[in-house]
mmCIF file of C-alpha atoms in Angstrom:
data_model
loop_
_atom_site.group_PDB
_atom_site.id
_atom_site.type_symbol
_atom_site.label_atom_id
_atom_site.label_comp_id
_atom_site.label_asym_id
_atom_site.label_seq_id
_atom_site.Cartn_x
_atom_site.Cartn_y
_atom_site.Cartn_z
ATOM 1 C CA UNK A 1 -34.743 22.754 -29.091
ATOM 2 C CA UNK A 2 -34.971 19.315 -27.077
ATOM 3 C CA UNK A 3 -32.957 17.409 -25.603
ATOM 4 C CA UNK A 4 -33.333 13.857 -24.492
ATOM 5 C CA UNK A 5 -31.064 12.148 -21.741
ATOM 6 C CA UNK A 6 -31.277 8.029 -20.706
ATOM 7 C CA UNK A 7 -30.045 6.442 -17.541
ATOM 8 C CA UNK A 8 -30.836 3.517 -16.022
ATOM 9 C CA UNK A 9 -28.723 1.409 -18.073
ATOM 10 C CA UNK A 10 -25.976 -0.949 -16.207
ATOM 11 C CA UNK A 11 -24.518 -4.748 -15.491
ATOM 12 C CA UNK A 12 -27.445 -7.471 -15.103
ATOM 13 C CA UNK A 13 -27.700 -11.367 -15.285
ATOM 14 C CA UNK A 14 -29.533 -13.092 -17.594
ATOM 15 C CA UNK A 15 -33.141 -13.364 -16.549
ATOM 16 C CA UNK A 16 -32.809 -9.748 -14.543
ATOM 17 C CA UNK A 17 -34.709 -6.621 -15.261
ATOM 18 C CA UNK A 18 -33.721 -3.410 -15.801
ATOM 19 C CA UNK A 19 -35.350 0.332 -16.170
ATOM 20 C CA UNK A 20 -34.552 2.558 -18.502
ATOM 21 C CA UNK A 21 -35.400 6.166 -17.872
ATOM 22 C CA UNK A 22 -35.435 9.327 -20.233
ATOM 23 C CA UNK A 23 -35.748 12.841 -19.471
ATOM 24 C CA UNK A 24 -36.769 15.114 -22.256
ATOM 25 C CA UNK A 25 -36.038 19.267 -21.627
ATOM 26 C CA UNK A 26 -36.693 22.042 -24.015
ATOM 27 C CA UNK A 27 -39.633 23.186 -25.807
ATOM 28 C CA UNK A 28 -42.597 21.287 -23.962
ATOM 29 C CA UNK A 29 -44.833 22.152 -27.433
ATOM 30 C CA UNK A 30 -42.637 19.528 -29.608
ATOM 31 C CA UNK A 31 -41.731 16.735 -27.059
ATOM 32 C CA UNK A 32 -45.568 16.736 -26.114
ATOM 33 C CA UNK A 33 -46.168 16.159 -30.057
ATOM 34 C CA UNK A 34 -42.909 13.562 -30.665
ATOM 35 C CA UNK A 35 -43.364 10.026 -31.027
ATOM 36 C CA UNK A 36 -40.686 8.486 -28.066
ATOM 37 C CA UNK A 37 -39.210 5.434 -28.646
ATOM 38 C CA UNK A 38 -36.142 3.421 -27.520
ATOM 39 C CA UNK A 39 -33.506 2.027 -29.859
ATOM 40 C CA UNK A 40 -30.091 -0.305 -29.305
ATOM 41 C CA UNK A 41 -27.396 -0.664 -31.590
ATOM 42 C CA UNK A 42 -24.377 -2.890 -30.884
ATOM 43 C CA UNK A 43 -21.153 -2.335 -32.908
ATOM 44 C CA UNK A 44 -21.123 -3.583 -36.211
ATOM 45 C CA UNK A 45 -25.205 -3.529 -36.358
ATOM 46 C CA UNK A 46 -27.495 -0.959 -37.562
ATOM 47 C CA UNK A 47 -29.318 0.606 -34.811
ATOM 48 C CA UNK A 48 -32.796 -1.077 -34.136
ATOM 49 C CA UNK A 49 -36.221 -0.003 -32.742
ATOM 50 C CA UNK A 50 -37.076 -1.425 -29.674
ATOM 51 C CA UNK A 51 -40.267 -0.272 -28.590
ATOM 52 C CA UNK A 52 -42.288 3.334 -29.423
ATOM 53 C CA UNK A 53 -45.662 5.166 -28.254
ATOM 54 C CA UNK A 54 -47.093 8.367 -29.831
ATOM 55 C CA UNK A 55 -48.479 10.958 -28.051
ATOM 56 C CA UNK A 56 -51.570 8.929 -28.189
ATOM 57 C CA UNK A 57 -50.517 6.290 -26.405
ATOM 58 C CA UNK A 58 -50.382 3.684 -29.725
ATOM 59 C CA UNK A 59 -47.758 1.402 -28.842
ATOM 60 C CA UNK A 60 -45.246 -0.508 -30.452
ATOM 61 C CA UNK A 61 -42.581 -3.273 -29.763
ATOM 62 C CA UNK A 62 -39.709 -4.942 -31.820
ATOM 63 C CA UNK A 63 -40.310 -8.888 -32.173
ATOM 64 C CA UNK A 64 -37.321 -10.303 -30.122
ATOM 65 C CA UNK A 65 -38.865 -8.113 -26.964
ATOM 66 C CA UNK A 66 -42.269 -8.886 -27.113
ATOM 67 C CA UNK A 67 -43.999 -9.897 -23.561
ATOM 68 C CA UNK A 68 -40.941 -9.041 -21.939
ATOM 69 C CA UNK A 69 -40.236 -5.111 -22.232
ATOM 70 C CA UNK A 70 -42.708 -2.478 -21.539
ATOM 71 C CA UNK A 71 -42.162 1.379 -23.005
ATOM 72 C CA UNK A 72 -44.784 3.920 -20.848
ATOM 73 C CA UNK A 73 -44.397 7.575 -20.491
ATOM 74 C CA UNK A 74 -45.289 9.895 -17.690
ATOM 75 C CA UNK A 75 -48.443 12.461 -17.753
ATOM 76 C CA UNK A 76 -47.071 15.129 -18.221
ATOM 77 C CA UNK A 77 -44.625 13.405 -21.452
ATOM 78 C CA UNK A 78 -41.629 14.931 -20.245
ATOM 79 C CA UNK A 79 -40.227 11.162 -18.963
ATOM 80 C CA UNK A 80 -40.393 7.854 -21.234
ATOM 81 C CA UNK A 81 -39.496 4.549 -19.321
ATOM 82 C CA UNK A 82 -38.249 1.021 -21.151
ATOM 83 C CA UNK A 83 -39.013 -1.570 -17.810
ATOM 84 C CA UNK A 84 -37.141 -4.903 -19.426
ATOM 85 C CA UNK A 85 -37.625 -7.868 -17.752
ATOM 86 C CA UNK A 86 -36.389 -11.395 -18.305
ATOM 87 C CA UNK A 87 -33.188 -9.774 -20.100
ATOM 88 C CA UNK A 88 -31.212 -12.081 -22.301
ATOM 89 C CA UNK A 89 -27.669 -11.623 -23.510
ATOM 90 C CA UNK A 90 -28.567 -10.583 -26.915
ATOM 91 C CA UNK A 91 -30.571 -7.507 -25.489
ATOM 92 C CA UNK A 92 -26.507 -6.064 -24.530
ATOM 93 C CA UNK A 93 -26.440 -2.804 -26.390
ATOM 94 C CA UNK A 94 -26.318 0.753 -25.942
ATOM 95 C CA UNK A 95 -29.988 2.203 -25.557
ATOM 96 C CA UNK A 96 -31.085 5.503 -27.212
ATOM 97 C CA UNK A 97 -33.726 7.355 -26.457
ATOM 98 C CA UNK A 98 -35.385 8.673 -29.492
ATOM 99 C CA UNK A 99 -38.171 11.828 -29.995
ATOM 100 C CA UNK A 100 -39.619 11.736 -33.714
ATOM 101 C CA UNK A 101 -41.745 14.943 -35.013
ATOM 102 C CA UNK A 102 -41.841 15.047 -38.348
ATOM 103 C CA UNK A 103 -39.110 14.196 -40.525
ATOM 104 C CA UNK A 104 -36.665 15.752 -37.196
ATOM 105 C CA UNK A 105 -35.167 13.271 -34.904
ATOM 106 C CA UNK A 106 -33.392 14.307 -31.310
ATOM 107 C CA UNK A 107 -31.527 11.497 -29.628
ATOM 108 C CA UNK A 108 -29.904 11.165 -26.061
ATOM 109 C CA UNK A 109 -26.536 9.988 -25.652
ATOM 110 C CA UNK A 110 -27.243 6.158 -24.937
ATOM 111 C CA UNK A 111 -27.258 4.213 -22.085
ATOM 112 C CA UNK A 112 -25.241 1.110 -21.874
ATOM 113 C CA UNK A 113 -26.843 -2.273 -21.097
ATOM 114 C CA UNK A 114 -24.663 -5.638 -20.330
ATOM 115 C CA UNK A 115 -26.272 -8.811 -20.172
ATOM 116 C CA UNK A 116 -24.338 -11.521 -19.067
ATOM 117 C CA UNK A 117 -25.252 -15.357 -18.680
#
């Protein structure tokens, strides 16, 4: 069993940053193996990837957040981070934390983020 919870998410201007935090707890065997990632969806959208890293560190970002997000993850893999800087309005959208192993997906709860201008 895992479970995955975000925070960080809140009310920001346009050109502010933000960091998004998420906790994994449960079996320390499968988060250590899971690919993390982040993901928004706003109402009406389908949910999109916004940035992942696999337990080898192998990176990747969605286009529209290039150069101005940055996903890391803590030593010990318990803790994956989404630091997003220069935030637009367009980036508003509740943020999911995501753990992949396999074909099995655990999500967190989402964490809102506002952008205004």
């Amino acid at each position: 069993q895992v479970q995955l919870a975000e925070s960080g998410g809140g009310l920001v201007q346009a050109g502010g940053s933000l960091r998004l935090s998420c906790a994994a707890s449960g079996s320390f065997n499968r988060i250590s193996a899971m690919e993390m990632g982040w993901y928004r969806q706003v109402p009406g959208k389908q949910r999109e990837s916004v940035a992942s890293i696999t337990r080898d560190g192998s990176i990747n970002y969605g286009d529209s957040v290039k150069g101005r997000f940055t996903i890391s993850r803590d030593n010990a893999k318990t803790k994956v981070y989404l630091q997003m800087n220069s935030l637009k309005p367009e980036d508003t959208g509740v943020y999911f934390c995501n753990g992949r192993i396999f074909l099995q997906d655990y999500w967190g709860r989402g964490t809102q983020v506002t952008v205004s201008s």
